[in-house]
Structures are given as structure tokens and as C-alpha cells.
Short mmCIF file of C-alpha atoms and ligand atoms in Angstrom, two decimals:
data_model
loop_
_atom_site.label_atom_id
_atom_site.label_comp_id
_atom_site.label_asym_id
_atom_site.label_seq_id
_atom_site.Cartn_x
_atom_site.Cartn_y
_atom_site.Cartn_z
CA MET A 295 -16.96 -10.28 44.09
CA ASP A 296 -19.29 -9.27 46.89
CA ILE A 297 -19.51 -12.39 48.99
CA GLN A 298 -19.62 -11.84 52.73
CA LEU A 299 -18.92 -14.97 54.69
CA ASP A 300 -20.02 -15.48 58.24
CA ARG A 301 -17.38 -17.80 59.65
CA THR A 302 -19.19 -18.08 62.97
CA SER A 303 -22.42 -19.32 61.35
CA ARG A 304 -23.58 -22.92 61.52
CA ILE A 305 -24.27 -22.72 57.78
CA PRO A 306 -21.32 -24.35 55.99
CA ILE A 307 -19.16 -21.94 53.99
CA TYR A 308 -19.85 -23.66 50.66
CA LEU A 309 -23.59 -23.21 51.28
CA GLN A 310 -23.12 -19.53 52.04
CA ILE A 311 -21.31 -19.14 48.71
CA LEU A 312 -23.99 -21.14 46.92
CA ASN A 313 -26.79 -19.08 48.49
CA ARG A 314 -25.11 -15.78 47.56
CA PHE A 315 -24.65 -16.76 43.90
CA ARG A 316 -28.20 -18.11 43.74
CA GLU A 317 -29.50 -14.80 45.10
CA MET A 318 -27.49 -12.80 42.54
CA ILE A 319 -28.62 -15.00 39.65
CA ILE A 320 -32.30 -15.00 40.58
CA SER A 321 -32.35 -11.24 41.32
CA GLY A 322 -30.78 -10.54 37.93
CA ALA A 323 -27.59 -9.06 39.45
CA MET A 324 -25.83 -11.83 37.52
CA PRO A 325 -27.73 -12.08 34.20
CA GLU A 326 -27.61 -14.84 31.62
CA GLY A 327 -24.08 -15.29 30.28
CA ALA A 328 -22.40 -13.59 33.27
CA LEU A 329 -19.11 -15.20 34.13
CA LEU A 330 -18.46 -16.56 37.61
CA PRO A 331 -14.94 -15.97 38.89
CA PRO A 332 -12.57 -18.91 38.33
CA GLU A 333 -12.69 -21.26 41.33
CA ARG A 334 -9.03 -20.80 42.21
CA GLN A 335 -9.29 -17.01 42.09
CA LEU A 336 -12.42 -16.88 44.25
CA ALA A 337 -10.88 -19.32 46.72
CA GLN A 338 -7.85 -17.03 47.02
CA GLU A 339 -10.00 -13.90 47.39
CA LEU A 340 -12.04 -15.48 50.16
CA GLY A 341 -9.10 -17.21 51.83
CA LEU A 342 -10.61 -20.65 51.30
CA ASN A 343 -9.64 -24.04 50.08
CA ARG A 344 -10.45 -24.45 46.37
CA SER A 345 -12.56 -27.53 47.10
CA THR A 346 -15.04 -25.38 49.09
CA VAL A 347 -15.65 -23.13 46.09
CA LEU A 348 -15.80 -26.22 43.85
CA SER A 349 -18.58 -27.70 46.00
CA ALA A 350 -20.62 -24.49 45.71
CA TYR A 351 -20.17 -24.40 41.91
CA ARG A 352 -21.05 -28.08 41.66
CA GLU A 353 -24.37 -27.44 43.44
CA LEU A 354 -25.12 -24.43 41.21
CA LYS A 355 -24.62 -26.70 38.21
CA LYS A 356 -26.89 -29.36 39.67
CA GLU A 357 -29.56 -26.71 40.18
CA GLY A 358 -29.30 -25.75 36.51
CA LEU A 359 -28.30 -22.16 37.28
CA VAL A 360 -24.86 -22.26 35.67
CA GLU A 361 -22.91 -24.32 33.20
CA ALA A 362 -19.18 -24.95 32.93
CA ARG A 363 -17.51 -25.24 29.53
CA VAL A 364 -13.88 -25.95 28.90
CA GLY A 365 -12.17 -22.74 27.83
CA ARG A 366 -15.18 -20.55 28.72
CA GLY A 367 -15.35 -20.95 32.47
CA THR A 368 -18.60 -21.05 34.43
CA THR A 369 -21.46 -18.93 33.10
CA VAL A 370 -25.00 -18.16 34.20
CA LEU A 371 -27.78 -19.98 32.33
CA PRO A 372 -31.07 -18.31 31.34
CA LEU A 373 -33.85 -18.11 33.92
CA PRO A 374 -37.33 -19.24 32.89
CA SER A 375 -38.71 -15.70 32.40
CA GLN A 376 -35.87 -14.99 29.98
CA GLU A 377 -36.56 -18.25 28.16
CA ARG A 378 -40.24 -17.32 27.92
CA SER A 379 -39.52 -13.96 26.35
CA ASP A 380 -37.54 -15.71 23.61
CA THR A 381 -40.58 -17.43 22.22
CA GLU A 382 -44.25 -17.74 23.06
CA ASN A 383 -44.02 -21.48 22.55
CA ALA A 384 -41.14 -22.19 24.90
CA THR A 385 -41.77 -25.16 27.19
CA LEU A 386 -41.92 -24.55 30.91
CA SER A 387 -38.54 -24.93 32.54
CA TRP A 388 -39.43 -27.03 35.57
CA ARG A 389 -35.91 -27.00 36.96
CA HIS A 390 -36.27 -23.28 37.68
CA ILE A 391 -39.54 -23.82 39.49
CA PHE A 392 -38.42 -26.78 41.62
CA ARG A 393 -37.06 -25.88 45.01
CA THR A 394 -33.35 -25.94 44.43
CA ASP A 395 -32.38 -28.18 47.33
CA THR A 396 -34.68 -31.01 46.18
CA ALA A 397 -31.98 -32.13 43.73
CA ARG A 398 -29.60 -32.64 46.63
CA SER A 399 -28.30 -36.17 47.12
CA GLN A 400 -30.34 -37.76 44.33
CA SER A 401 -27.88 -40.45 43.41
CA PRO A 402 -28.31 -41.89 39.89
CA LEU A 403 -26.69 -45.08 41.18
CA LEU A 404 -29.64 -45.85 43.42
CA ARG A 405 -32.11 -45.15 40.62
CA ASP A 406 -30.12 -47.51 38.41
CA LEU A 407 -30.21 -50.22 41.07
CA LEU A 408 -33.98 -49.96 41.34
CA ALA A 409 -34.26 -50.15 37.56
CA LEU A 410 -32.01 -53.23 37.60
CA SER A 411 -34.26 -54.90 40.16
CA GLU A 412 -37.08 -54.80 37.57
CA ARG A 413 -35.07 -56.88 35.11
CA LYS A 414 -36.12 -60.51 35.13
CA ASP A 415 -32.67 -61.73 34.04
CA VAL A 416 -30.91 -60.08 37.01
CA ILE A 417 -30.86 -61.70 40.45
CA PRO A 418 -31.39 -58.75 42.78
CA MET A 419 -28.98 -58.95 45.69
CA SER A 420 -29.01 -55.17 46.00
CA LEU A 421 -32.39 -54.94 47.73
CA GLY A 422 -33.39 -55.12 51.39
CA LEU A 423 -36.77 -56.79 51.05
CA PRO A 424 -38.43 -59.88 52.50
CA ALA A 425 -38.93 -62.94 50.28
CA PRO A 426 -42.00 -62.28 48.13
CA GLU A 427 -43.10 -65.92 48.00
CA LEU A 428 -43.16 -66.14 51.81
CA LEU A 429 -45.46 -63.15 52.35
CA PRO A 430 -48.75 -64.44 53.81
CA VAL A 431 -50.99 -62.96 51.13
CA ASP A 432 -53.99 -65.25 51.78
CA LEU A 433 -53.89 -64.44 55.45
CA PHE A 434 -53.75 -60.73 54.61
CA GLN A 435 -56.85 -61.10 52.45
CA GLN A 436 -58.70 -63.04 55.13
CA ILE A 437 -57.85 -60.49 57.82
CA GLN A 438 -58.96 -57.60 55.61
CA THR A 439 -62.29 -59.29 54.91
CA ASP A 440 -62.84 -59.98 58.62
CA LEU A 441 -61.89 -56.41 59.53
CA ALA A 442 -64.26 -54.95 56.92
CA ARG A 443 -67.10 -57.02 58.40
CA GLU A 444 -66.17 -56.13 61.97
CA LEU A 445 -65.37 -52.41 61.57
CA GLY A 446 -67.44 -51.40 58.54
CA PRO A 447 -66.55 -47.92 57.23
CA THR A 448 -64.19 -47.24 60.16
CA LEU A 449 -61.65 -49.43 58.38
CA LEU A 450 -61.54 -46.98 55.50
CA GLN A 451 -61.98 -43.69 57.32
CA HIS A 452 -59.44 -41.15 58.50
CA SER A 453 -57.64 -42.12 61.67
CA PRO A 454 -55.63 -40.11 64.23
CA THR A 455 -52.30 -38.65 63.10
CA GLU A 456 -50.57 -40.50 65.96
CA GLY A 457 -51.98 -43.77 64.62
CA VAL A 458 -54.87 -46.15 65.30
CA THR A 459 -55.10 -46.38 69.09
CA GLU A 460 -55.43 -50.19 69.12
CA LEU A 461 -52.20 -50.54 67.12
CA ARG A 462 -50.37 -48.15 69.42
CA GLU A 463 -51.44 -50.31 72.36
CA THR A 464 -50.41 -53.52 70.60
CA LEU A 465 -47.02 -52.04 69.74
CA CYS A 466 -46.46 -51.31 73.43
CA ASP A 467 -46.92 -55.07 74.03
CA LEU A 468 -44.37 -55.80 71.30
CA ALA A 469 -42.05 -53.22 72.86
CA ALA A 470 -42.43 -55.00 76.22
CA GLU A 471 -41.31 -58.26 74.56
CA ARG A 472 -38.24 -56.32 73.37
CA GLY A 473 -37.59 -55.18 76.96
CA ILE A 474 -38.90 -51.65 76.43
CA SER A 475 -41.48 -50.16 78.71
CA CYS A 476 -43.69 -47.47 77.16
CA ASP A 477 -47.32 -46.44 76.91
CA PRO A 478 -49.39 -45.60 73.81
CA THR A 479 -48.88 -41.85 74.22
CA GLU A 480 -45.18 -42.48 73.69
CA THR A 481 -45.77 -44.10 70.29
CA LEU A 482 -46.28 -42.64 66.82
CA ILE A 483 -47.21 -44.74 63.80
CA LEU A 484 -45.16 -43.85 60.74
CA SER A 485 -45.41 -44.44 57.04
CA GLY A 486 -42.44 -46.79 57.28
CA SER A 487 -39.52 -46.00 59.55
CA GLN A 488 -38.13 -43.99 56.63
CA GLN A 489 -40.73 -41.36 57.52
CA GLY A 490 -39.25 -41.29 61.02
CA LEU A 491 -35.86 -40.37 59.55
CA ASP A 492 -37.45 -37.61 57.51
CA LEU A 493 -39.47 -36.32 60.47
CA ALA A 494 -36.40 -36.36 62.70
CA SER A 495 -34.59 -34.30 60.07
CA ARG A 496 -37.44 -31.80 59.79
CA VAL A 497 -37.83 -31.48 63.53
CA PHE A 498 -34.16 -31.34 64.54
CA ILE A 499 -31.89 -30.30 61.66
CA GLU A 500 -31.27 -26.74 60.61
CA PRO A 501 -28.86 -26.26 57.67
CA GLY A 502 -25.32 -26.80 58.90
CA ASP A 503 -26.26 -28.69 62.07
CA THR A 504 -24.02 -31.61 62.91
CA VAL A 505 -25.41 -35.15 62.86
CA ILE A 506 -23.34 -38.16 63.86
CA VAL A 507 -23.68 -41.41 61.97
CA GLU A 508 -21.90 -44.74 61.98
CA GLU A 509 -19.63 -45.58 59.05
CA PRO A 510 -20.84 -47.45 57.16
CA THR A 511 -24.54 -46.70 57.67
CA PHE A 512 -27.96 -46.98 56.03
CA PHE A 513 -27.56 -45.04 52.76
CA ALA A 514 -31.14 -43.74 52.71
CA ALA A 515 -30.60 -42.15 56.12
CA LEU A 516 -27.53 -40.36 54.77
CA GLN A 517 -29.59 -39.14 51.81
CA THR A 518 -32.32 -37.86 54.09
CA PHE A 519 -29.97 -36.04 56.48
CA ASN A 520 -28.08 -34.62 53.50
CA ALA A 521 -31.29 -33.39 51.93
CA HIS A 522 -31.86 -31.38 55.10
CA GLN A 523 -28.35 -29.93 54.81
CA ALA A 524 -26.93 -31.63 57.87
CA ARG A 525 -23.18 -31.61 58.33
CA LEU A 526 -22.50 -35.31 58.71
CA ILE A 527 -19.72 -36.78 60.78
CA GLY A 528 -19.07 -40.50 60.41
CA VAL A 529 -17.75 -42.55 63.30
CA PRO A 530 -15.97 -45.73 62.22
CA CYS A 531 -17.25 -49.08 63.47
CA ASP A 532 -15.41 -52.27 64.37
CA GLN A 533 -16.78 -55.73 65.20
CA ASP A 534 -18.32 -54.30 68.43
CA GLY A 535 -20.12 -51.47 66.65
CA MET A 536 -19.57 -47.72 66.80
CA ARG A 537 -16.12 -46.75 68.15
CA THR A 538 -17.18 -44.90 71.28
CA ASP A 539 -13.58 -43.78 71.96
CA LEU A 540 -13.63 -41.82 68.69
CA LEU A 541 -17.15 -40.59 69.36
CA ALA A 542 -16.02 -39.17 72.70
CA GLU A 543 -13.33 -37.14 70.94
CA ILE A 544 -15.87 -35.76 68.48
CA LEU A 545 -18.35 -34.86 71.21
CA GLU A 546 -15.60 -32.91 72.98
CA ARG A 547 -15.37 -30.62 69.94
CA ARG A 548 -18.83 -30.60 68.39
CA HIS A 549 -22.38 -30.52 69.66
CA PRO A 550 -24.45 -32.64 67.27
CA LYS A 551 -28.22 -32.52 67.07
CA PHE A 552 -28.37 -36.30 67.35
CA ILE A 553 -26.50 -39.57 66.92
CA TYR A 554 -27.99 -42.02 64.43
CA THR A 555 -27.17 -45.67 65.08
CA LEU A 556 -28.27 -49.16 64.02
CA PRO A 557 -26.92 -51.28 66.85
CA THR A 558 -28.57 -54.57 65.90
CA PHE A 559 -27.80 -56.31 62.60
CA GLN A 560 -26.59 -53.09 61.14
CA ASN A 561 -27.49 -52.17 57.58
CA PRO A 562 -25.18 -52.63 55.70
CA SER A 563 -22.51 -54.32 57.86
CA GLY A 564 -24.73 -56.86 59.67
CA SER A 565 -22.77 -56.25 62.89
CA VAL A 566 -24.21 -56.09 66.39
CA MET A 567 -23.03 -53.46 68.87
CA SER A 568 -21.76 -55.11 72.04
CA LEU A 569 -23.50 -54.49 75.36
CA THR A 570 -20.43 -52.64 76.67
CA ARG A 571 -20.44 -50.27 73.70
CA ARG A 572 -24.18 -49.71 74.09
CA LYS A 573 -23.65 -48.66 77.70
CA GLU A 574 -20.71 -46.45 76.75
CA LEU A 575 -22.75 -44.82 74.00
CA LEU A 576 -25.57 -44.05 76.43
CA GLN A 577 -23.14 -42.60 78.98
CA LEU A 578 -21.71 -40.31 76.31
CA ALA A 579 -25.19 -39.25 75.23
CA TYR A 580 -26.03 -38.40 78.86
CA ARG A 581 -22.75 -36.59 79.47
CA TYR A 582 -23.01 -34.45 76.33
CA GLN A 583 -26.83 -34.28 76.30
CA VAL A 584 -27.25 -35.59 72.78
CA PRO A 585 -30.30 -37.62 71.74
CA ILE A 586 -29.80 -40.97 70.03
CA ILE A 587 -31.94 -42.24 67.17
CA GLU A 588 -31.87 -46.02 67.34
CA ASP A 589 -33.03 -47.58 64.07
CA ASP A 590 -34.04 -51.18 64.73
CA PRO A 591 -35.74 -52.89 61.77
CA TYR A 592 -33.97 -56.26 62.03
CA CYS A 593 -33.91 -57.18 65.74
CA ASP A 594 -36.47 -60.00 65.38
CA LEU A 595 -34.53 -61.54 62.50
CA ARG A 596 -31.90 -63.28 64.60
CA TYR A 597 -30.72 -66.68 63.30
CA GLU A 598 -28.30 -67.61 66.08
CA GLY A 599 -26.92 -66.41 69.42
CA ASP A 600 -28.50 -64.42 72.24
CA SER A 601 -30.12 -61.05 71.74
CA VAL A 602 -28.49 -57.91 73.10
CA PRO A 603 -30.80 -55.35 74.81
CA SER A 604 -31.74 -52.37 72.67
CA LEU A 605 -30.41 -48.93 73.59
CA LYS A 606 -34.01 -47.89 74.23
CA SER A 607 -34.47 -50.65 76.81
CA LEU A 608 -31.23 -49.61 78.56
CA ASP A 609 -31.99 -45.88 78.47
CA GLN A 610 -32.78 -44.46 81.91
CA ARG A 611 -33.14 -40.83 80.91
CA GLY A 612 -35.39 -40.70 77.83
CA LEU A 613 -32.69 -39.71 75.34
CA VAL A 614 -33.27 -42.58 72.91
CA LEU A 615 -35.81 -42.31 70.08
CA TYR A 616 -36.55 -45.82 68.85
CA LEU A 617 -37.59 -46.55 65.26
CA SER A 618 -38.82 -49.89 63.99
CA THR A 619 -40.88 -51.24 61.12
CA MET A 620 -42.98 -54.10 59.78
CA SER A 621 -41.20 -53.88 56.42
CA LYS A 622 -38.60 -56.56 57.04
CA VAL A 623 -40.72 -59.33 58.53
CA LEU A 624 -44.13 -58.66 56.98
CA PHE A 625 -45.41 -56.31 54.27
CA PRO A 626 -43.15 -53.42 53.20
CA GLY A 627 -45.95 -52.19 50.94
CA LEU A 628 -48.27 -51.47 53.87
CA ARG A 629 -45.77 -48.84 55.04
CA VAL A 630 -46.18 -49.40 58.78
CA GLY A 631 -43.33 -48.29 60.97
CA TRP A 632 -43.31 -46.66 64.40
CA LEU A 633 -41.46 -44.42 66.79
CA LEU A 634 -41.16 -44.81 70.55
CA ALA A 635 -40.07 -41.57 72.20
CA PRO A 636 -40.79 -39.20 75.08
CA ARG A 637 -44.24 -37.56 74.84
CA GLU A 638 -42.86 -34.12 74.05
CA VAL A 639 -41.03 -35.55 71.02
CA ILE A 640 -44.11 -37.50 69.90
CA ARG A 641 -46.19 -34.30 70.08
CA ARG A 642 -43.75 -32.33 67.94
CA PHE A 643 -43.32 -35.14 65.39
CA THR A 644 -47.12 -35.49 65.20
CA LEU A 645 -47.56 -31.80 64.41
CA VAL A 646 -45.10 -32.04 61.55
CA LYS A 647 -46.49 -35.34 60.28
CA GLN A 648 -49.98 -33.83 60.17
CA SER A 649 -48.96 -31.49 57.37
CA MET A 650 -47.16 -34.28 55.50
CA ASP A 651 -49.81 -36.98 55.21
CA LEU A 652 -52.43 -36.35 57.93
CA HIS A 653 -52.08 -39.98 59.05
CA CYS A 654 -50.84 -43.36 57.87
CA ASN A 655 -52.97 -45.69 55.78
CA THR A 656 -55.83 -46.77 58.09
CA PRO A 657 -56.54 -50.34 56.83
CA GLY A 658 -52.82 -51.16 56.82
CA GLN A 659 -52.59 -50.25 60.49
CA TRP A 660 -55.60 -52.42 61.37
CA VAL A 661 -54.19 -55.40 59.45
CA ILE A 662 -50.84 -55.13 61.25
CA ASN A 663 -52.64 -54.74 64.56
CA THR A 664 -54.54 -57.99 64.00
CA MET A 665 -51.44 -59.86 62.84
CA LEU A 666 -49.56 -58.84 65.97
CA ARG A 667 -52.46 -59.28 68.40
CA ASP A 668 -53.56 -62.71 67.14
CA GLY A 669 -50.08 -64.25 67.01
CA HIS A 670 -49.74 -64.34 63.20
CA TYR A 671 -46.67 -62.11 63.35
CA GLN A 672 -44.87 -64.55 65.64
CA THR A 673 -45.86 -67.59 63.56
CA HIS A 674 -44.68 -65.90 60.38
CA LEU A 675 -41.49 -64.74 62.08
CA ASN A 676 -40.61 -68.32 63.04
CA LYS A 677 -41.13 -69.39 59.44
CA VAL A 678 -39.05 -66.63 57.83
CA ARG A 679 -36.26 -66.98 60.39
CA ARG A 680 -35.77 -70.59 59.30
CA ALA A 681 -35.91 -69.69 55.61
CA TYR A 682 -33.52 -66.73 55.90
CA ALA A 683 -31.06 -68.65 58.08
CA CYS A 684 -30.94 -71.28 55.33
CA ARG A 685 -30.37 -68.66 52.58
CA ARG A 686 -27.69 -67.03 54.67
CA ASP A 687 -25.88 -70.37 55.04
CA ILE A 688 -26.12 -70.99 51.30
CA MET A 689 -24.61 -67.58 50.61
CA ALA A 690 -21.79 -68.18 53.09
CA ASP A 691 -21.00 -71.58 51.52
CA ALA A 692 -21.04 -70.14 48.00
CA LEU A 693 -18.71 -67.30 49.01
CA ARG A 694 -16.38 -69.63 50.86
CA LYS A 695 -16.14 -71.94 47.87
CA ASP A 696 -15.05 -69.51 45.23
CA ALA A 697 -14.21 -66.01 46.49
CA PRO A 698 -10.88 -64.62 45.23
CA SER A 699 -8.15 -63.98 47.74
CA GLY A 700 -8.51 -60.59 49.38
CA PHE A 701 -12.32 -60.86 49.35
CA GLU A 702 -13.33 -60.50 53.01
CA TRP A 703 -16.68 -61.00 54.65
CA THR A 704 -18.27 -62.16 57.89
CA LYS A 705 -21.33 -64.32 58.26
CA PRO A 706 -24.02 -62.22 59.98
CA LYS A 707 -25.97 -63.68 62.91
CA GLY A 708 -29.14 -61.97 61.71
CA GLY A 709 -30.60 -59.35 59.42
CA PHE A 710 -30.51 -59.40 55.65
CA TYR A 711 -26.96 -58.71 54.47
CA PHE A 712 -23.38 -59.82 53.93
CA TRP A 713 -20.95 -56.91 53.92
CA CYS A 714 -17.92 -57.72 51.80
CA ARG A 715 -14.61 -56.01 51.27
CA LEU A 716 -13.19 -56.47 47.79
CA PRO A 717 -9.59 -57.10 46.83
CA ASP A 718 -7.83 -53.81 46.14
CA GLU A 719 -7.21 -54.67 42.49
CA VAL A 720 -10.89 -54.78 41.57
CA GLU A 721 -11.92 -52.03 39.19
CA ARG A 722 -14.95 -50.91 41.18
CA SER A 723 -16.44 -48.54 38.63
CA GLN A 724 -16.82 -51.47 36.21
CA LEU A 725 -17.93 -54.16 38.60
CA LEU A 726 -21.60 -53.23 38.87
CA ALA A 727 -21.99 -53.04 35.08
CA GLU A 728 -20.11 -56.34 34.63
CA SER A 729 -22.22 -58.01 37.31
CA ALA A 730 -25.45 -56.71 35.78
CA ALA A 731 -24.32 -58.09 32.42
CA ALA A 732 -23.65 -61.42 34.17
CA GLY A 733 -27.18 -61.28 35.70
CA VAL A 734 -26.74 -60.18 39.31
CA SER A 735 -26.90 -56.88 41.19
CA PHE A 736 -25.51 -55.74 44.54
CA LEU A 737 -25.34 -52.50 46.50
CA PRO A 738 -21.93 -50.84 46.14
CA GLY A 739 -20.58 -49.74 49.50
CA TRP A 740 -19.73 -46.11 48.80
CA PRO A 741 -23.25 -44.62 49.30
CA CYS A 742 -23.06 -45.96 52.87
CA PHE A 743 -20.18 -43.62 53.79
CA VAL A 744 -20.02 -39.90 54.45
CA ASP A 745 -16.72 -39.70 52.61
CA ASP A 746 -15.16 -42.12 50.15
CA PRO A 747 -13.84 -45.02 52.27
CA GLY A 748 -10.84 -45.51 49.99
CA CYS A 749 -11.42 -49.22 49.61
CA THR A 750 -14.25 -51.08 47.96
CA TYR A 751 -17.16 -52.70 49.73
CA LEU A 752 -20.38 -54.25 48.60
CA ARG A 753 -23.55 -55.37 50.32
CA LEU A 754 -25.24 -58.61 49.35
CA ASN A 755 -28.80 -59.39 50.30
CA PHE A 756 -29.83 -63.00 50.89
CA SER A 757 -33.49 -62.65 51.94
CA PHE A 758 -35.16 -61.75 48.67
CA ALA A 759 -33.94 -64.31 46.17
CA GLY A 760 -34.80 -68.00 46.62
CA LYS A 761 -32.23 -70.62 47.71
CA ARG A 762 -31.12 -71.57 44.23
CA ALA A 763 -31.05 -67.93 43.11
CA VAL A 764 -28.78 -67.03 46.05
CA GLU A 765 -26.32 -69.71 44.95
CA THR A 766 -26.49 -68.69 41.28
CA GLY A 767 -26.30 -64.99 42.15
CA VAL A 768 -23.10 -65.46 44.17
CA ALA A 769 -21.58 -67.61 41.41
CA ARG A 770 -22.32 -64.88 38.83
CA LEU A 771 -20.91 -62.17 41.07
CA LEU A 772 -17.72 -64.09 41.77
CA GLU A 773 -17.29 -64.80 38.08
CA ALA A 774 -17.57 -61.05 37.38
CA LEU A 775 -15.10 -60.41 40.21
CA HIS A 776 -12.54 -62.91 38.95
CA HIS A 777 -12.92 -61.36 35.51
CA SER A 778 -12.39 -57.88 36.91
CA CYS A 779 -9.30 -59.01 38.89
CA ARG A 780 -7.85 -60.64 35.77
CA LYS A 781 -8.44 -57.53 33.69
CA GLN A 782 -6.77 -55.38 36.29
CA SER A 783 -3.73 -57.60 36.51
CA ILE A 784 -3.36 -57.59 32.71
CA SER A 785 -3.59 -53.80 32.51
CA ALA A 786 -1.11 -53.47 35.39
CA ARG A 787 1.32 -55.77 33.54
CA GLU A 788 0.82 -53.80 30.34
CA ALA A 789 1.54 -50.61 32.24
CA GLY A 790 4.75 -52.20 33.46
CA GLY A 791 3.63 -52.33 37.08
CA THR A 792 3.87 -55.23 39.49
CA PRO A 793 1.02 -57.64 38.80
CA PRO A 794 -1.28 -57.93 41.82
CA ILE A 795 -1.30 -61.32 43.54
CA VAL A 796 -4.71 -62.82 42.86
C1 PLP B 269 -31.88 -49.48 58.70
C2 PLP B 269 -33.16 -49.20 57.99
N1 PLP B 269 -33.92 -48.19 58.43
C3 PLP B 269 -35.07 -47.89 57.84
C4 PLP B 269 -35.51 -48.60 56.74
C5 PLP B 269 -36.78 -48.18 56.09
O1 PLP B 269 -37.79 -49.10 56.26
P1 PLP B 269 -39.30 -48.75 56.00
O2 PLP B 269 -39.76 -49.64 54.90
O3 PLP B 269 -40.00 -49.02 57.29
O4 PLP B 269 -39.41 -47.31 55.64
C6 PLP B 269 -34.73 -49.66 56.25
C7 PLP B 269 -35.12 -50.40 55.04
O5 PLP B 269 -34.29 -50.89 54.28
C8 PLP B 269 -33.53 -49.97 56.90
O6 PLP B 269 -32.73 -50.97 56.50
#
């Protein structure tokens, strides 16, 4: 098989194999029905681990280019032109028209969770949204009416790609309250901070580039970096945040494009990186000249204790790109997030953003500007802090009351989530389905890791559901958990093994 590998390239080997097969299939060199070499044989021929070849074949299958059948091996599927020649009436095969890498990292689990959140009988503890009944909808309406009167058509016109100037100025005032000094030319308004993650990927990542993330981390960030074919390296965290000793070892060997971190009320773990670690992280970034992307959606949602300065506010050398959003305190639907970064970075991000959406929604930016400028944000923040602190306490009490032994969690000082480690005997593949049947959903932990963590975690949200629903949701989850532990111990006994201690 003619597959030349470039072992010095930054493109991972499995991708090189994938690309070569794709080329041969699309060019017709491997026609419909052609047999791919068995994985083990190809791995031997190329001097590789079998799992590398397996990954390439798995992607080819996802892209709909090949199929694997027991006893027949892996064969090439028909391309759309071949399908068309079969019959005039054949339906268009979209999967051959889609760009192949757009199927990358589309996890059915996350789609299922979103579908679950639509079900009225399921208490959604899988989401990361503010409480719907606390959103100041009347105020929003009033502000929009006032703005329409004041600004006329400007409210509904195009606005600069960088964002409405007044909002950029107001966000510099908010940044100052967070200890960050910047001017409007160092800000970029984003369609949610999620767009910042996508822009960072487009601007920085070439296929095979290394990106460093915390483990666990925000699953949507992992999806985004994966979609851009980053090679992800996870750095474990402890109660003080990212393990900088391990990071130092990695930076000795690899030169990543950036380090992605959520130092304050981390999603999913809820932890806060200590000041010492923050300083160590910055020193490492300076020494190895690696930018840091600091994702900071939850810093204002602190329910107890003193705040710790953001990396951006501690940064003396302009290496930190700071992302934040209005989605957690105010209206996620308005899609207003922002980036604070050196001007050169803002200019490049702006260029790329221009071809994505030209600019963010203009009225949404004006509404957020007014809410910040006129003090409504602060008033609302005080209100939701009290409400969320109360829901958090209810969740902690409910967990304390009835969690099975081996179920570990810590009460977060802020943010939206409890991060829980499950007893080893829980059958994790069943738990989500059993919980959904019992009327509650959660986010399983595995999408938050680069590689399978080996043990089972879950993330529970306490901001979205009301007080009573939080209590009921935890009760339903723990019931499903107890059930799952019991089932496991019975099957272990039946298999003659030692029953786990529950
Ligand atoms: C850590 C983190 N970053 C980014 C986002 C995306 O927020 P936005 O709605 O601003 O896109 C979220 C939302 O859950 C988040 O938790």
C-alpha cells in the first residue's frame, strides 16, 4: 500500500493515513468495493501501533467513505457520482458533499442531553444556564423601547465588526472593576465567548498543533479544538487548579500554540486556581513564550470567600487573552461575549470574524451596554448571587443526606456546578438512561477529558432548576445511583466475585 508517512510533520500520523485513503477514494484509485488492508497488517507494514491505523479507519467510517463488515473487512463505499449513475432518481448524498472534518467530535451524547432538556418530566441538571424565572424580561423590554426611541434606526443597523464602540468602552469599565486595565481597542465583542474559542482555533491552530488544556475542562472547548484538529494535551488539576509542575514538564518537550484555562469556578470542577499557581502559570508562559487563553464566565458569581485576581490582571507581558460573557448572569440568548487581548490579536481575530458573521447582533449589544452602564447588571447580579447561593446550599444538603458511600464532591464557592466522583461500582453506561427514566439529567464527566479518566464523574448544575426542583432532582439521581450500585453488586455476586461494599 502506497502510504508515505512524514514522521517529522506536525500532522498526526493517523491523519496522514486518513488523508491518503481519502485522496485515493475520491480520485477513484480505490473504487467502490475496494478492500482496505486489515488494520493489523497495515500497522505492521508502516511500523505503527494498531490503534493509530484504527483511528484512521474509524474516521473514514464516520465520513461515510468506507464500511466495515464482520468477515468482509473494510471496503470502500460508493461516491455520489457513482450513486447517481445507478439511477436518475437517486437522492443526493449529502455526506459526500459535506466537508469531511465537519463530522469530527459531534458527540451524540451531547445531542441527547439537549433533547432531554426539552422534556418537561426531566429536571435538567445537565445544563449551564441561568434561572429562567430570574431573567429581567420586563427590564429588557423597557430598555429596548427606550433605545429604539433614543437611537432610531441605528439600533437595527449594521455595527462595527469589533463591536458597538459604547459597549467596548463600558466593558473596559467592567474590566477595571475586575482589576484589568485595557482600552476599547483591546476589546472585541463576540457572539458569546464560544465564538472566541472558535476564533482562537481558526487563528492559531493548524492541524496537528499542540494545545494544552486542564483536565477536566469545558467540553465544548475540547470539541472546538478537536474540530480544528488540535493535538490536545490534558494537564491534571488538584484543589489549587492546574498542576504547574506537570505543565512545566510538558513545556520542556512540546511547544503548544496556547494554554486554555478556566482559573475561576472552573467548568466543570467548580475549583479556583490559587494565586500561587496563577503566578507560576504566568511565569511558565513567559519562560516558554506560550499565550494563555483565560476563559472567565463565572467570576462575578461568587457566593463566599475573597476573589482571586484573574490571570489577565496579573499579566505584565500581554500573553493572556481574556474571554468573558453575559450568558451566565444575564441573557444567554443575546449572545454577547467579549475578548480582551493585545491590539495585534484583536486585529487578526476581527479579520477572521468579519467573514464569519460581519458583526454581533447590534440591538443585543446596546441592551447589554445600557444594563452595565446604568447599574442594572450589578443589581441583577446581587439578586442572582443570593438565589444561586441558596440553590447551591440545597444541593449540598441533599447530597450530604443521601449519597452512597464512595460518592465524592466538594461544595463550590461560586459558579454553577457540583463536580462529583461516583463510586467505582456504578455502571456508568446505564446511569444516564436510568436517571432520565427517573426524571433527572446530568452531564457525564467523560466529555470533559482528553482521554478516558478511568473513573466516573458527573457534573450537576444548580442554577437552572428552582429550589424544590434541585432537591427533587438530587433525590431522583441518588435513587438511580443506589439502584445502579445494587444492580452491580448483585451481578458481581452472581459472577462469583467479591460484592462491592456499598
Ligand atoms: C467555561 C465556558 N466558556 C464558554 C462558555 C460559552 O458561553 P457563551 O454563551 O458566552 O458562548 C461557557 C458556557 O457554558 C462556559 O461554561
